[in-house]
Amino acid sequence: MTTDLLSPFKLNDSIELQNRVLMAPLTRCMSDDNLVPTQAMVDYYARRADAGLIISEATIIRPDAQGYPNTPGLFTSEQIQGWKKVTDAVHAKGGKMFAQLWHVGRVAHPHFFGGDVLAPSAIGIEGSVPRMRELTYVTPKAATIEDIQGLITDYAKAAENAIEAGFDGVEIHGANGYLIDQFLHFAANQREDQYGQTPENMSRFALEVVDAVVAAIGANKTALRLSPGAYFNMTESDDDKAVFDYLLPALETRNLAYLHVGIFDDSMRFASLGDKSASEYMRGAYKGTLVGVGSYSFESANQAIDNNQFDLIAIGRPFIANPDYISKVKNGEALTPYSDEMLAELI
Ligand code: FNR
Ligand code: 8K6
């Protein structure tokens, strides 16, 4: 039987989505200099309110979480009020929206906040901040236990702020080589304490963040994005899979709203995951609701969901190019192709 991606999907007892097509989180670097969402962002998200669920662009939980210019935050009352305008506009058009909670860890740059760059271990990355090439990355400071406790508290606080800002829930950004993902991969985590060395220890930070956010806002409103395959700001190690083999069943017991694959192209296969794609590996290791993503068209996503590869699809770049993505696919109209130049403006 063919699944109708445009019919409603019950995420859990408290959240029903109008369809199975999510807008993927997409960093746009368009907030104002206080990291407050602007009116252009209100209009941009409101135009996409017919998505099953909008996941906001990654939104930093505190100042030292920042690694890119003008990424919005959720730690000042001005930022909360700015996001409230976005969620009000999305809700007024019948949509739903989660905030993606972000800390970039070692991908942060002191230029933005003037302090230590925190990461699991003092292992830096090569390169410089996109769009600000003069800012080369620095060697991070290995977070102390006290730093780690502060980070966990701040994820939970940002989740509370998201609810105050009117979001329907949060997606914790545990993917794409950022802070949580840095704890989950051997290339970035060489700690010798209870947060390193073994799958259980390396999963500890992710699980403590999840548990703190769930305690703050409830499991029905909490989701998580993960990249078991290292592909962005990270290199793979043969032992990585053991960490995710431990983490995914542990997450299952948390009854989260969904788990989201973090990948750009889901046809990519990972030697470290037994030559599987990220979604294929996650589907095998996790029984809850899974959101697929990564270079899918509406048709190929429909096929993948029919084949039970995942339950919901997130669409990224095509949503940048087509604010009316949902109505276009509904009416069988041609989509405008995405190009990187479109990142200059919020259409
Ligand atoms: C992204 N992606 C991304 N992922 C994430 O978890 N948080 C983010 O803020 C961003 N930001 C972002 C900006 C831009 C410009 C792009 C192109 C991508 C990744 C995104 O959510 C998605 O996984 C990929 O774009 C793959 O999906 P599509 O575009 O092939 O449908
Ligand atoms: C999450 C913050 C991202 C900031 C802007 C990202 C712009 C991405 C443009 C698309 C390029 C994709 C490259 C992804 C790496 C894949 C390596 C195989």
XYZ file of C-alpha atoms and ligand atoms in Angstrom:
396
model
C 0.000 0.000 0.000
C 1.308 3.444 -0.803
C 1.607 5.797 2.171
C 0.096 9.219 1.670
C 2.805 11.590 2.888
C 0.310 14.435 2.852
C -2.092 12.844 5.330
C -1.832 13.444 9.104
C 0.577 11.570 11.369
C 0.167 11.180 15.124
C 3.561 11.777 16.695
C 2.289 10.904 20.186
C -0.660 11.521 22.531
C -0.184 15.281 22.473
C 1.094 16.118 18.977
C -0.558 15.420 15.632
C 1.170 16.597 12.444
C -0.866 17.681 9.423
C 1.411 15.648 7.137
C 4.631 13.608 7.163
C 6.836 16.202 5.450
C 8.999 18.151 7.904
C 11.022 21.239 7.132
C 14.618 20.306 8.081
C 16.594 22.650 10.365
C 18.442 25.124 8.119
C 20.964 27.633 9.444
C 20.487 30.944 7.647
C 22.622 33.401 9.703
C 19.945 36.087 9.458
C 19.130 37.011 13.049
C 19.986 40.526 14.257
C 23.204 41.315 16.122
C 21.596 40.421 19.474
C 20.775 37.027 17.933
C 17.061 37.884 17.952
C 14.814 36.578 15.135
C 13.744 39.357 12.764
C 10.457 40.124 11.006
C 11.951 38.632 7.801
C 12.397 35.371 9.723
C 8.801 35.534 11.003
C 7.580 35.819 7.411
C 9.980 33.142 6.107
C 8.787 30.533 8.604
C 5.114 31.534 8.302
C 5.282 30.931 4.532
C 6.207 27.309 5.299
C 3.531 26.668 7.968
C 1.898 23.925 5.869
C 4.855 21.589 6.545
C 3.958 18.746 8.924
C 6.451 20.220 11.381
C 8.935 23.052 10.968
C 12.223 22.457 12.758
C 13.869 25.827 13.363
C 17.354 26.608 12.188
C 19.859 25.569 14.846
C 19.495 28.001 17.778
C 22.251 28.484 20.322
C 21.611 27.732 23.986
C 24.152 30.224 25.363
C 26.868 32.601 24.105
C 29.768 30.117 23.884
C 27.617 27.842 21.683
C 28.160 30.120 18.679
C 30.291 29.242 15.665
C 28.636 31.178 12.828
C 27.571 34.822 12.444
C 24.021 35.883 13.316
C 22.696 32.500 14.374
C 19.673 33.044 16.650
C 19.685 32.286 20.369
C 17.245 31.171 23.058
C 18.866 32.549 26.196
C 17.728 36.196 26.493
C 14.202 37.504 26.995
C 14.557 39.511 23.781
C 15.347 36.309 21.868
C 12.376 34.525 23.474
C 10.075 37.398 22.486
C 11.509 37.356 18.943
C 10.816 33.640 18.569
C 7.311 34.141 20.021
C 6.489 36.239 16.969
C 7.678 33.386 14.740
C 5.700 30.661 16.527
C 2.572 32.865 16.719
C 2.726 33.417 12.956
C 3.251 29.694 12.264
C 0.422 28.706 14.630
C -1.918 31.318 13.132
C -1.537 29.463 9.831
C -2.166 26.056 11.416
C 1.455 24.933 11.569
C 3.634 23.363 14.260
C 7.234 24.163 15.093
C 10.090 22.710 17.166
C 13.229 24.670 18.093
C 16.556 23.011 17.330
C 18.845 23.482 20.364
C 22.485 23.923 19.454
C 25.924 24.092 20.974
C 28.734 23.776 18.438
C 31.448 22.730 20.951
C 34.858 22.938 19.283
C 33.350 24.519 16.160
C 32.732 27.686 18.251
C 34.853 30.772 17.820
C 35.849 33.153 20.670
C 35.310 36.080 18.250
C 31.583 35.742 18.998
C 31.689 35.575 22.803
C 35.231 36.151 24.069
C 35.927 33.115 26.240
C 36.994 29.473 26.202
C 35.857 27.147 23.447
C 34.550 24.026 25.220
C 34.708 20.474 23.867
C 35.064 16.956 25.317
C 38.826 16.963 24.664
C 41.413 19.543 23.622
C 41.332 18.394 20.001
C 40.689 21.143 17.479
C 39.489 21.097 13.891
C 41.257 22.531 10.872
C 39.875 25.457 8.959
C 37.991 28.657 9.663
C 34.494 30.022 10.193
C 32.419 29.983 6.965
C 31.782 33.536 5.660
C 34.496 34.854 8.065
C 37.579 33.113 6.736
C 39.965 35.249 8.811
C 38.678 33.444 11.934
C 40.653 30.206 12.118
C 39.470 27.588 14.612
C 41.242 27.384 17.985
C 42.204 24.444 20.165
C 39.287 23.917 22.577
C 39.498 23.478 26.326
C 38.510 20.023 27.578
C 35.329 20.611 29.572
C 35.601 19.984 33.327
C 32.873 18.079 35.150
C 31.593 21.436 36.367
C 31.526 22.754 32.775
C 29.586 19.652 31.720
C 27.032 20.137 34.483
C 26.609 23.763 33.424
C 26.062 22.745 29.811
C 23.376 20.219 30.766
C 21.585 22.824 32.885
C 21.723 25.293 29.995
C 20.224 22.818 27.480
C 17.306 22.327 29.891
C 16.934 26.067 30.423
C 16.929 26.692 26.653
C 14.219 24.007 26.300
C 12.092 25.827 28.880
C 12.727 29.073 27.033
C 11.606 27.401 23.793
C 8.290 26.444 25.373
C 7.916 29.980 26.725
C 8.570 31.206 23.168
C 5.615 29.124 21.977
C 7.441 26.224 20.316
C 5.584 22.892 20.265
C 8.762 21.110 21.321
C 12.510 20.960 20.806
C 14.926 18.923 18.743
C 18.273 18.605 20.504
C 21.042 18.965 17.910
C 23.230 15.949 18.556
C 24.431 15.652 14.948
C 26.854 17.012 12.344
C 30.026 17.171 14.406
C 28.787 19.641 17.042
C 29.115 19.380 20.843
C 26.963 16.335 21.623
C 28.276 14.506 18.551
C 31.839 15.309 19.694
C 31.249 13.243 22.838
C 29.956 10.350 20.688
C 32.954 9.922 18.372
C 36.443 8.709 19.312
C 38.096 11.257 16.983
C 36.861 14.082 19.256
C 36.496 12.345 22.627
C 39.629 11.060 24.323
C 38.488 11.699 27.875
C 39.632 9.351 30.596
C 36.786 10.025 33.037
C 33.135 8.909 33.141
C 32.453 10.708 29.816
C 35.053 8.873 27.727
C 36.624 5.606 26.572
C 33.641 3.234 26.656
C 30.309 3.319 24.754
C 28.423 3.805 28.023
C 30.667 6.687 29.117
C 30.692 8.345 25.692
C 26.865 8.193 25.581
C 26.549 9.707 29.051
C 26.544 13.382 28.042
C 23.921 12.853 25.301
C 21.688 10.914 27.691
C 22.112 13.422 30.514
C 21.153 16.276 28.178
C 18.135 14.311 26.926
C 17.054 13.441 30.474
C 17.394 17.044 31.649
C 15.361 18.350 28.709
C 12.707 15.650 29.200
C 12.511 16.551 32.895
C 12.054 20.221 31.926
C 9.446 19.943 29.146
C 8.361 16.285 28.809
C 9.319 13.429 26.470
C 6.436 14.133 24.046
C 8.022 17.494 23.272
C 11.626 16.282 23.057
C 13.386 14.972 19.937
C 17.022 14.343 19.052
C 19.134 14.482 15.893
C 22.172 12.185 15.577
C 24.888 11.468 13.016
C 26.222 7.967 13.723
C 28.259 8.240 10.536
C 30.992 10.878 10.792
C 30.926 13.131 7.725
C 31.071 16.803 8.778
C 33.703 18.305 11.111
C 34.462 14.744 12.252
C 36.402 11.676 11.124
C 35.159 8.123 11.532
C 36.669 5.414 13.737
C 35.920 1.708 13.605
C 34.776 1.807 17.236
C 32.111 4.512 16.718
C 29.361 1.988 15.985
C 29.681 0.439 19.459
C 28.819 3.837 20.972
C 25.639 4.181 18.920
C 24.791 0.489 19.484
C 24.688 1.394 23.181
C 23.037 4.808 22.821
C 20.116 4.009 20.506
C 18.448 1.301 22.655
C 19.013 3.531 25.714
C 17.183 6.345 23.914
C 14.302 4.028 23.064
C 13.438 3.829 26.760
C 13.061 7.646 26.851
C 10.013 7.606 24.500
C 11.087 10.710 22.633
C 8.849 12.406 20.050
C 11.218 11.221 17.307
C 14.819 10.563 16.392
C 16.166 12.414 13.326
C 18.976 11.287 11.046
C 21.669 13.963 10.597
C 23.046 13.599 7.061
C 23.249 15.553 3.791
C 23.017 12.606 1.409
C 21.443 9.418 2.729
C 22.848 7.334 -0.137
C 26.270 7.752 1.561
C 27.428 4.475 3.161
C 29.722 4.270 6.171
C 32.400 1.607 6.649
C 32.196 2.336 10.394
C 28.473 1.395 10.378
C 28.966 -1.935 8.627
C 28.652 -0.384 5.151
C 25.158 0.936 5.887
C 23.655 4.348 5.291
C 22.929 6.440 8.397
C 19.153 5.832 8.192
C 19.553 2.123 7.524
C 21.778 1.735 10.549
C 19.483 3.825 12.790
C 16.353 1.957 11.651
C 18.020 -1.301 12.658
C 19.108 -0.111 16.100
C 16.101 2.021 17.160
C 12.404 1.083 17.176
C 10.796 4.483 17.791
C 9.680 7.083 15.243
C 12.524 7.873 12.827
C 12.783 10.950 10.603
C 14.797 10.401 7.431
C 16.568 13.153 5.483
C 19.303 13.730 2.952
C 18.869 14.499 -0.762
C 15.387 12.966 -1.015
C 12.750 14.106 -3.460
C 9.092 13.844 -2.509
C 8.847 10.711 -4.658
C 12.004 8.999 -3.344
C 10.934 9.837 0.225
C 7.531 8.282 -0.413
C 9.254 5.154 -1.707
C 11.567 5.017 1.323
C 8.632 5.347 3.738
C 6.709 2.672 1.827
C 9.774 0.454 2.206
C 9.706 1.150 5.963
C 13.157 2.801 5.928
C 11.788 5.574 8.194
C 8.444 7.100 9.233
C 8.674 10.784 8.347
C 10.790 12.778 5.909
C 12.597 16.071 6.504
C 13.217 18.214 3.438
C 15.981 20.840 3.545
C 17.321 22.595 0.453
C 14.139 22.195 -1.628
C 12.299 24.065 1.166
C 14.798 26.949 0.856
C 14.054 27.198 -2.858
C 10.306 26.582 -2.557
C 8.421 28.222 0.323
C 5.335 26.622 -1.263
C 6.922 23.138 -1.372
C 3.860 21.425 0.100
C 1.320 22.982 -2.231
C 3.593 22.341 -5.213
C 3.979 18.625 -4.492
C 0.261 18.392 -3.687
C -0.630 19.895 -7.067
C 2.110 18.114 -9.007
C 3.772 21.423 -9.936
C 7.469 21.648 -10.834
C 9.836 22.686 -8.012
C 12.378 25.484 -8.346
C 15.851 23.865 -8.094
C 17.960 24.881 -5.077
C 21.213 26.756 -5.557
C 23.687 28.043 -2.933
C 23.129 31.664 -4.066
C 19.645 31.412 -2.532
C 21.252 31.485 0.932
C 21.802 35.235 0.548
C 18.115 36.031 1.070
C 15.099 34.722 2.988
C 12.418 34.082 0.386
C 21.760 22.526 6.887
N 21.590 21.454 7.753
C 21.434 21.684 9.090
N 21.257 20.648 9.965
C 20.983 20.869 11.265
O 20.799 19.913 12.011
N 20.889 22.144 11.738
C 21.082 23.226 10.950
O 20.955 24.364 11.415
C 21.407 23.001 9.593
N 21.662 24.023 8.759
C 21.796 23.830 7.414
C 21.934 24.924 6.557
C 22.006 24.728 5.189
C 22.119 25.915 4.299
C 21.962 23.423 4.665
C 22.003 23.185 3.187
C 21.847 22.353 5.512
C 21.367 20.098 7.221
C 19.895 19.922 6.805
O 19.044 19.906 7.951
C 19.657 18.614 6.018
O 20.060 17.518 6.785
C 20.414 18.592 4.699
O 20.240 19.800 4.002
C 19.967 17.421 3.817
O 18.628 17.549 3.437
P 18.235 18.046 1.929
O 18.665 19.460 1.826
O 18.972 17.169 0.968
O 16.744 17.847 1.846
C 24.825 23.553 10.377
C 25.449 24.841 10.044
C 25.667 24.898 8.620
C 26.060 26.235 8.164
C 25.861 26.389 6.724
C 25.927 25.113 6.005
C 25.918 25.306 4.539
C 25.889 23.986 3.890
C 25.867 24.046 2.398
C 25.756 22.685 1.808
C 27.070 21.957 1.744
C 26.995 20.564 2.262
C 28.299 20.036 2.778
C 28.091 19.014 3.866
C 29.249 18.142 4.096
C 29.074 16.823 3.461
C 30.364 16.084 3.379
C 30.217 14.764 2.705
